[in-house]
Coordinates of C-alpha atoms in Angstrom, one line a residue:
Chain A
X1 CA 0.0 0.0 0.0
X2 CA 1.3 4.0 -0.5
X3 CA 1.3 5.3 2.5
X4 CA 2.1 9.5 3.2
X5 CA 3.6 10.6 6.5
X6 CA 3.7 14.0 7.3
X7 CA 6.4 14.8 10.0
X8 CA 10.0 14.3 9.8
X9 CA 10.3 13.7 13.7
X10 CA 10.4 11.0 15.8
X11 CA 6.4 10.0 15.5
X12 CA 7.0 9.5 11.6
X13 CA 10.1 8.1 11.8
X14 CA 8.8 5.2 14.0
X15 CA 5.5 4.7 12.0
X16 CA 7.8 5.1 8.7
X17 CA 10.4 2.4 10.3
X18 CA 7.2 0.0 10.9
X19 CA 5.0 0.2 8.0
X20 CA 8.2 -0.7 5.4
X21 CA 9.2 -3.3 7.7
X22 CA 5.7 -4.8 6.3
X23 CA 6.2 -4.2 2.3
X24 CA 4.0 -1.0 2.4
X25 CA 5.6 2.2 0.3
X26 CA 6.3 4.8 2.5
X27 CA 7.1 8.9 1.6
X28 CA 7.5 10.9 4.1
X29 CA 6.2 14.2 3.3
X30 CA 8.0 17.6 4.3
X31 CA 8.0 21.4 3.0
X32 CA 11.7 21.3 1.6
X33 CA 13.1 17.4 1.3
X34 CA 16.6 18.9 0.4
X35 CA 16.0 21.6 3.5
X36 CA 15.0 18.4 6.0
X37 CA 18.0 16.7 4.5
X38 CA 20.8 19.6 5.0
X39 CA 19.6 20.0 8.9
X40 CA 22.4 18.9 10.9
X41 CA 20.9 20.2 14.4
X42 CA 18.8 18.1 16.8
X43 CA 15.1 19.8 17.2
X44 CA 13.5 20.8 20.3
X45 CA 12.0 17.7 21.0
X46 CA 15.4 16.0 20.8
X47 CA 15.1 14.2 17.7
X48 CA 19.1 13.7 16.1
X49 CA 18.8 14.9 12.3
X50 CA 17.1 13.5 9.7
X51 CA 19.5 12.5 6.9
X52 CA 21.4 10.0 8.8
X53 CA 18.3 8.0 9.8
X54 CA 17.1 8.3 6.3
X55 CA 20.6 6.7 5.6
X56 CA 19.9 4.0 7.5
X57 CA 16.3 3.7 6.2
X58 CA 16.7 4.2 2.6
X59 CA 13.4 2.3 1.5
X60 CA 11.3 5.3 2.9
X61 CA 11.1 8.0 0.2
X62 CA 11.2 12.2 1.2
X63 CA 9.5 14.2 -1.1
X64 CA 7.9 17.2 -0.8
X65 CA 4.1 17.1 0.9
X66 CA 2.2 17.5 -2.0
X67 CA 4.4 15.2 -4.2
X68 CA 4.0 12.3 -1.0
X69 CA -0.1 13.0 -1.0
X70 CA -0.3 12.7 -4.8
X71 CA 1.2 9.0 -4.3
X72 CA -0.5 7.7 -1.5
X73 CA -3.6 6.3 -0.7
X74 CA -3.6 7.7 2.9
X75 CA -1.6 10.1 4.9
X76 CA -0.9 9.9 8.5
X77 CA -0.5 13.2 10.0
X78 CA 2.0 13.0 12.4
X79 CA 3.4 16.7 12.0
X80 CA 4.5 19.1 15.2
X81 CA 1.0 20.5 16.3
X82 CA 1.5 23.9 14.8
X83 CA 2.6 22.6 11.5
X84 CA -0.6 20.8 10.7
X85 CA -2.9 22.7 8.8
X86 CA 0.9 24.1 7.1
X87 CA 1.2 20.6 5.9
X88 CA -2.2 20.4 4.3
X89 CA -2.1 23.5 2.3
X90 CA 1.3 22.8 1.0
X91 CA -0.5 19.0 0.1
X92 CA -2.9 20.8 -1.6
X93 CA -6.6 19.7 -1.7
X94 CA -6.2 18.6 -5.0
X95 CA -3.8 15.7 -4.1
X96 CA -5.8 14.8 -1.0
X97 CA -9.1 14.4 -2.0
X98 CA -11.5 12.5 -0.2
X99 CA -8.2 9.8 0.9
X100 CA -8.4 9.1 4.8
X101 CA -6.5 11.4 6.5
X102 CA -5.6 10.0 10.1
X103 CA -4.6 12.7 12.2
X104 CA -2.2 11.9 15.2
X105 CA -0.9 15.0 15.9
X106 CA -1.8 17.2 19.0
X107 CA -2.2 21.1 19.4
X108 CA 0.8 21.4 21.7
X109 CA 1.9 24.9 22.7
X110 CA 5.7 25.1 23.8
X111 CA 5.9 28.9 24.3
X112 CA 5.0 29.2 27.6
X113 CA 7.2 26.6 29.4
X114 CA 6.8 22.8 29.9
X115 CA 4.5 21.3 30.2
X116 CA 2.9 22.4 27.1
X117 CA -0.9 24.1 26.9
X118 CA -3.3 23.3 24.0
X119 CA -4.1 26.7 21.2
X120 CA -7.0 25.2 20.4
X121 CA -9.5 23.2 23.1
X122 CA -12.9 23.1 24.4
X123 CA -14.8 24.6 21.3
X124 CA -12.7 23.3 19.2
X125 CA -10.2 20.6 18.0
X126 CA -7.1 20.1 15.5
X127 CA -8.7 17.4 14.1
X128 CA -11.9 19.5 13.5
X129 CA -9.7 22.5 11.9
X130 CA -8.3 19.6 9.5
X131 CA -11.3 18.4 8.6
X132 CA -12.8 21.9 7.8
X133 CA -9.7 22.6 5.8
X134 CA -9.9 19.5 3.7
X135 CA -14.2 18.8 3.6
X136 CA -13.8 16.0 1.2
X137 CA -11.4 14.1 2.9
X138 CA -12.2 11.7 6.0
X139 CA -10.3 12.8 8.9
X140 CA -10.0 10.4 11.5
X141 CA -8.1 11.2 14.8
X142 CA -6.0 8.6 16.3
X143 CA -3.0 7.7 17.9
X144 CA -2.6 11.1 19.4
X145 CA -3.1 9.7 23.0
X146 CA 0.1 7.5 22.6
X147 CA 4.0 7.9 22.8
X148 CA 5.4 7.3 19.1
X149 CA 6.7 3.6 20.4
X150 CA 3.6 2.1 21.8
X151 CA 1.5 3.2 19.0
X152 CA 3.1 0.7 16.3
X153 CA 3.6 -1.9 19.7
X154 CA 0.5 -1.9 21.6
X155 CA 2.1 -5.6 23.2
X156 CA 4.7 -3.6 24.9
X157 CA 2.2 -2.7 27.8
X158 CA -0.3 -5.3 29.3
X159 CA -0.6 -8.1 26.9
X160 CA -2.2 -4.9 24.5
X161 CA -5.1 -4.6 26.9
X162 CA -5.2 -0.6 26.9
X163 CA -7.0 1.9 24.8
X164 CA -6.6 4.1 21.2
X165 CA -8.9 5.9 20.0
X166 CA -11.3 6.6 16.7
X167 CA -12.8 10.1 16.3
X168 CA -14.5 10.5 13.2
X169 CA -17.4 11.7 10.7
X170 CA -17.4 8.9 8.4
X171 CA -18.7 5.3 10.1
X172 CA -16.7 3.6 7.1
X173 CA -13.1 5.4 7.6
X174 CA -13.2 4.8 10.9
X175 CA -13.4 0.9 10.6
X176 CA -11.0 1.3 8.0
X177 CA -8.7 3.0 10.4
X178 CA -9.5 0.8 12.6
X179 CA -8.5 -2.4 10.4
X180 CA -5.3 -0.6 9.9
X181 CA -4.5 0.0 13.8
X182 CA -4.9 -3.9 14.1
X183 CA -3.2 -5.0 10.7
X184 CA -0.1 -2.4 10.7
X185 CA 0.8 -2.3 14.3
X186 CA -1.5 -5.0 16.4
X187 CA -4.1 -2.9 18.5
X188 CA -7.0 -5.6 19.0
X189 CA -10.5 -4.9 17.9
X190 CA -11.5 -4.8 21.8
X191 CA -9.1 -2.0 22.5
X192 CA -10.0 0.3 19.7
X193 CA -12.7 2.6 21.4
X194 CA -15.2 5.0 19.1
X195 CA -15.6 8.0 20.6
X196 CA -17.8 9.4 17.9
X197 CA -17.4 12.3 15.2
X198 CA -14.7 14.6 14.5
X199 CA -15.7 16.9 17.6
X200 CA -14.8 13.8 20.2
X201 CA -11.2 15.0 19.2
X202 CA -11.8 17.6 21.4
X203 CA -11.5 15.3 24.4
X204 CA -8.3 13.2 23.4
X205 CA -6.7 16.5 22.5
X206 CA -7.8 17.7 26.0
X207 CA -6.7 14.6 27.3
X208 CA -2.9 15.3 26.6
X209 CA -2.2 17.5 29.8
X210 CA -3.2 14.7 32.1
X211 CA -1.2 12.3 29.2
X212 CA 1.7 15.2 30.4
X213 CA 1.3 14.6 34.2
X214 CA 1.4 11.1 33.9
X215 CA 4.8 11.0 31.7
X216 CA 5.9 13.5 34.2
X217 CA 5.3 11.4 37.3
X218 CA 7.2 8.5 35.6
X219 CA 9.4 9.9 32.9
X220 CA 8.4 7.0 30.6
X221 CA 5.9 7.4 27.3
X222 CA 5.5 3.4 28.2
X223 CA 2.4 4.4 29.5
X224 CA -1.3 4.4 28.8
X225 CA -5.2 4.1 29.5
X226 CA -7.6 1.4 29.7
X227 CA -11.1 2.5 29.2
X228 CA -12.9 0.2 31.4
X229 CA -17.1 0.1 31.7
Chain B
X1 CA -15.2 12.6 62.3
X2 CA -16.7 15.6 61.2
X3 CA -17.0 16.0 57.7
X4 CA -18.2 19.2 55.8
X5 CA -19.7 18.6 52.1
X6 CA -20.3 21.5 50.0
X7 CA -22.8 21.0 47.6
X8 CA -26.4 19.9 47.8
X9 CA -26.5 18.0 44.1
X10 CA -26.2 14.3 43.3
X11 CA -22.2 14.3 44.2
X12 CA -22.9 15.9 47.5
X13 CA -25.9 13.7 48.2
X14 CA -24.0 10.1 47.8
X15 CA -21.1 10.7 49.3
X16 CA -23.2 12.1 52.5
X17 CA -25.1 8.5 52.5
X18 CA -21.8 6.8 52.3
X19 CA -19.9 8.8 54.9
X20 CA -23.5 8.3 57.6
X21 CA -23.3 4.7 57.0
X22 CA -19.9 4.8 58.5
X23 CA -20.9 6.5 61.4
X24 CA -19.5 9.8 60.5
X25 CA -21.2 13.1 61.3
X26 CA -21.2 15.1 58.1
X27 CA -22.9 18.6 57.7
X28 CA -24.2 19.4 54.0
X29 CA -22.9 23.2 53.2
X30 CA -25.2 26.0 51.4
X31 CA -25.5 29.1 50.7
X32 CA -28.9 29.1 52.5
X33 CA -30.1 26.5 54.2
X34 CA -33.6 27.4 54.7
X35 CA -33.7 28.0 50.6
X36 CA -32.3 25.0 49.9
X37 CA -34.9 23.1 51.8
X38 CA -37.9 25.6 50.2
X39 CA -36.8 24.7 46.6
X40 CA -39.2 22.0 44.6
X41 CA -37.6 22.2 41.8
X42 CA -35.7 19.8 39.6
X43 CA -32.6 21.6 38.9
X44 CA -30.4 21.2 35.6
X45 CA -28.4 18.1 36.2
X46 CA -31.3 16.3 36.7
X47 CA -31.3 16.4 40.9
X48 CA -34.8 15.8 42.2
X49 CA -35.6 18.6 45.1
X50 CA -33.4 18.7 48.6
X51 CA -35.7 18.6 51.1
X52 CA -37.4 14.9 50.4
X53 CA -33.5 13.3 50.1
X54 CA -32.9 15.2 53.3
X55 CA -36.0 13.7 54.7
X56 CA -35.1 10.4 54.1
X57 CA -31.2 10.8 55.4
X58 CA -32.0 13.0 58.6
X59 CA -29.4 12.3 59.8
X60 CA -27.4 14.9 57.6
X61 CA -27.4 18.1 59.0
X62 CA -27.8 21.2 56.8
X63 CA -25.9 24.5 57.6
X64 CA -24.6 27.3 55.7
X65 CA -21.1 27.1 54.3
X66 CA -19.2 29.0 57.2
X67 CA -21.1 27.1 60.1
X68 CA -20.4 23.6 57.7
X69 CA -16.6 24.0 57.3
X70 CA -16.5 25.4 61.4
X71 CA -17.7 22.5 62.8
X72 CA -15.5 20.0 60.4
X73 CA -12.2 18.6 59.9
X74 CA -12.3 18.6 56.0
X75 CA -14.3 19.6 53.3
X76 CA -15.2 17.8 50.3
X77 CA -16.0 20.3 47.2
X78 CA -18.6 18.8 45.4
X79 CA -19.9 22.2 43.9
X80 CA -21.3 22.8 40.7
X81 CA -18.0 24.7 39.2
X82 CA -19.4 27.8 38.8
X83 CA -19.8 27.9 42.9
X84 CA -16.5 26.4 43.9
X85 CA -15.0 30.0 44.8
X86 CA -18.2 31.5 45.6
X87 CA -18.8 28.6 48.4
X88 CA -14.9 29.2 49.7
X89 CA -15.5 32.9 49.9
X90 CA -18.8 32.0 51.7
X91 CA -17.2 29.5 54.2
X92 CA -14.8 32.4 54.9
X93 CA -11.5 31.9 55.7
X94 CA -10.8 31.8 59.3
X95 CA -13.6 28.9 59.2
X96 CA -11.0 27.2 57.0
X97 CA -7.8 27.8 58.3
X98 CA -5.1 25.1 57.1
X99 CA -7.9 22.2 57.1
X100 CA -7.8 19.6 54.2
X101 CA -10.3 20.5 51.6
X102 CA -10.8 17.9 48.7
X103 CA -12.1 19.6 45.5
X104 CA -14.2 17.5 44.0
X105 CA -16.0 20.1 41.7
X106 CA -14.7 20.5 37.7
X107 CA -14.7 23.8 35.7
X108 CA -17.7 23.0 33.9
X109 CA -19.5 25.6 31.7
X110 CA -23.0 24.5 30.3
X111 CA -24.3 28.0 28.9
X112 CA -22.6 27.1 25.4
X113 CA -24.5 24.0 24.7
X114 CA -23.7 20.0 25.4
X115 CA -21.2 18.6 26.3
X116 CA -19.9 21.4 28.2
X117 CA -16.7 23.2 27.5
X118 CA -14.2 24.5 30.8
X119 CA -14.3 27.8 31.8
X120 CA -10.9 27.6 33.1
X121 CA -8.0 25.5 31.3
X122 CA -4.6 25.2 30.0
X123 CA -2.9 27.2 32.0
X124 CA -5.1 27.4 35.4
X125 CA -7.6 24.9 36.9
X126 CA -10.1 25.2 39.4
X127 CA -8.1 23.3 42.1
X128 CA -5.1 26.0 41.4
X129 CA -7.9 28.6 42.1
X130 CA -9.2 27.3 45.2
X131 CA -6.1 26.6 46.7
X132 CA -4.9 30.9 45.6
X133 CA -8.0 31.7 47.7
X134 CA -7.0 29.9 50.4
X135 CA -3.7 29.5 50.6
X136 CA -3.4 28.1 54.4
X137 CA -5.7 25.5 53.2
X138 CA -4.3 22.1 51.8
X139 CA -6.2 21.3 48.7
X140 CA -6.0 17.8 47.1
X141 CA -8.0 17.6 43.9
X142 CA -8.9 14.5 43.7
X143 CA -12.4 12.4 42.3
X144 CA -13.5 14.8 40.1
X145 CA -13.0 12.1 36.9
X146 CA -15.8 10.2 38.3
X147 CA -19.1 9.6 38.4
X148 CA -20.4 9.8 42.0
X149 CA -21.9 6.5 42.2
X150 CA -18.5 5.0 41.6
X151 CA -16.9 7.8 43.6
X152 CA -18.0 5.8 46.9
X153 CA -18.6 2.2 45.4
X154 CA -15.0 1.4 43.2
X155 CA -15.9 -2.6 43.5
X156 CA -18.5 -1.8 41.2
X157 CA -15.9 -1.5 38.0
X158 CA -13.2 -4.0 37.2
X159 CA -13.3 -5.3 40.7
X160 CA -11.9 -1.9 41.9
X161 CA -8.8 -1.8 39.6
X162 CA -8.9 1.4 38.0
X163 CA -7.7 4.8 38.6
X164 CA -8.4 7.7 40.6
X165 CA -6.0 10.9 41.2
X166 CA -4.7 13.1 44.0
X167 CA -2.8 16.5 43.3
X168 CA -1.5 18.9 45.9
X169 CA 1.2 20.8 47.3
X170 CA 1.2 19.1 50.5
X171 CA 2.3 15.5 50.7
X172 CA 1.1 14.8 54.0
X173 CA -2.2 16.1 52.8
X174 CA -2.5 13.6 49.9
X175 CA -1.5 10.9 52.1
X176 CA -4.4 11.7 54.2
X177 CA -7.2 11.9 51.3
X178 CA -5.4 8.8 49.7
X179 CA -6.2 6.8 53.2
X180 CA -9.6 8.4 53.4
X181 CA -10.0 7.2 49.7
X182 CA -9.1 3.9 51.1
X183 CA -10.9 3.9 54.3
X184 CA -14.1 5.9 53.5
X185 CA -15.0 4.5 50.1
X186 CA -13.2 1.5 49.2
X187 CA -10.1 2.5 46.7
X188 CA -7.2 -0.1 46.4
X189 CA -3.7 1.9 47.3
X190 CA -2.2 0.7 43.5
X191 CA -5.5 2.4 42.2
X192 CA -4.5 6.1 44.1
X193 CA -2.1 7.7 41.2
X194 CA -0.3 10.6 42.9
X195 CA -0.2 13.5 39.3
X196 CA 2.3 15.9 42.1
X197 CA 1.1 19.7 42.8
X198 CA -2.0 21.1 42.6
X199 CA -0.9 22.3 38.8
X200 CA -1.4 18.8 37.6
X201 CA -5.1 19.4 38.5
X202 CA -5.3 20.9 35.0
X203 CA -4.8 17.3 33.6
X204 CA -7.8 15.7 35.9
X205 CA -9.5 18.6 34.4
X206 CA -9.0 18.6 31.5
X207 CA -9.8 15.0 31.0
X208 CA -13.4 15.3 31.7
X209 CA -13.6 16.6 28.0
X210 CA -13.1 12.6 27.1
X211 CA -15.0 11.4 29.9
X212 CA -18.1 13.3 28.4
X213 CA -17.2 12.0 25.2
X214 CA -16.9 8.3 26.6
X215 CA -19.8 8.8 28.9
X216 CA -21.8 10.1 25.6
X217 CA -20.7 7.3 23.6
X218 CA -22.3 4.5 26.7
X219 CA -25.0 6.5 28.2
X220 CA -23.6 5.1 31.4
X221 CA -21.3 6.7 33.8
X222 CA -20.2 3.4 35.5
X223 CA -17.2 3.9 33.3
X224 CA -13.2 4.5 34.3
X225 CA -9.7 4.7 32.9
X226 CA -6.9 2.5 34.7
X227 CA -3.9 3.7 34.2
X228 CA -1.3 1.3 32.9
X229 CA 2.5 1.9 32.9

């Protein structure tokens, strides 16, 4: 399958690393391939540079966002918070049409000290400003609750018995999504919880401060929820 | 022991039958007592009138919010949100002095529609906010990601093994309410997740945007998260 990622940090990498491991065709969308490729600093959230991992995982393309949505069949968003709805317009509706978007990434707001606030919550979600940006395409939010690792290795934490998340306006995407959370990276059907349509982003995006607390009380993203009822 | 609940809702009304049953003299806080007992009224959330529950549980007394928190040891919160600070100011200080309060109560606004949004977030909480108006005071936020019923009754979920969270600035304090968490109502120790200070109140706060979500998606609020790590 072609598969798009947006987000040349340490979320795409890791989803990138996993899906070729199982034959898929990966790009990995960015604004200036040759830009991402020159970096030679570590970013903010301590991710090394990209070119030498790319070395080392040369079956993943990089090309630019638009060229990576043109050949996929999906994209994963998996882009710093802010860079988003940047990564969509330089995709260009044209190349995402109505493909299944699924949105991982989380309105995180690093300005004002750690841990990070949200610059969009309560009447409002990321995952509702993508969908409103792209109206033919079928958003799904998911993932975002999780730490890049546990997300393609749900088996690393109670046998898989914990919880991710579908958030959603169209029923078939999300089982879609949901056949790919089990397929790609092992959730099981019983963990996968439907919260509803794109607005019940609002609460997994809200749901990162207490995500925050709970890294910061352990200092380990080997961590998660169980929805139990 | 004495026990001071403020709040004359559902939240206030369980855990006032649970803390009787234990022999424990607890005074229901109001604004006005003699009010309280005059309204017939259903009110928004759904609460049938005072005055027949108190009828039936007589052996809750009623006072106003400065004679409740003078004649107790603690003070559970289990205000609407809108009259968490209104029901401190009301108690008055000096009637709180450096007791334990445990806020119960969540920032919830319902004048924009359903679910409701949080009129404080990001970077504030209500707990922060109650413990600035008191400062002598030691808050723990804690219990405010449930629904009452399981509040008091954990056994009724998962055979107890899921989560519920202290935050505040005083360890001692959180020992305390964890033990009373334990003692009053049934909560395993490995279910009591310490978040730290009275900051990480804006996670458990924040959360309830999911738990409205979850609780919309069931219809049933005999529902949890465990935390697994």
């Amino acid at each position: 399958m072609n598969i798009a990622i947006f987000g040349t940090g340490s979320v795409g990498r890791t989803l990138a690393e996993k899906l070729v491991t199982q034959g898929h065709s990966v790009t990995v969308g960015t604004r200036n391939p040759a830009e991402t490729l020159a970096r030679t600093d570590t970013d903010m959230m301590g991710n090394g540079p990209f070119a030498p991992w790319h070395a080392a995982n040369s079956s993943v393309q990089l090309d630019t966002f638009a060229n990576a949505a043109a050949a996929s069949e999906v994209i994963l968003l998996a882009t710093n918070g802010l860079g988003t709805l940047p990564s969509i317009e330089a995709a260009g509706i044209e190349n995402i049409g109505s493909k299944i978007i699924i949105d991982i990434s989380n309105p995180l707001d690093f300005s004002k000290g750690m841990p990070p606030t949200l610059f969009v919550s309560n009447d409002d979600s990321l995952g509702e400003q993508v969908q409103r940006a792209v109206p033919n395409a079928r958003v799904v939010k998911s993932l975002n609750t999780l730490w890049g690792g546990l997300m393609v290795a749900p088996e690393l934490l109670a046998d898989g018995n914990h919880s991710v998340f579908v958030s959603g306006n169209d029923t078939d995407a999300k089982a879609t999504v949901s056949s790919y959370l089990t397929n790609w990276f092992g959730w099981k059907p019983s963990s996968i919880v439907d919260l509803g349509d794109i607005t019940t982003a609002r609460g997994t995006e809200m749901y990162l401060p207490l995500w925050l607390r709970l890294f910061g009380a352990t200092g380990s993203g080997l961590l998660n929820i169980h929805v139990v009822r």
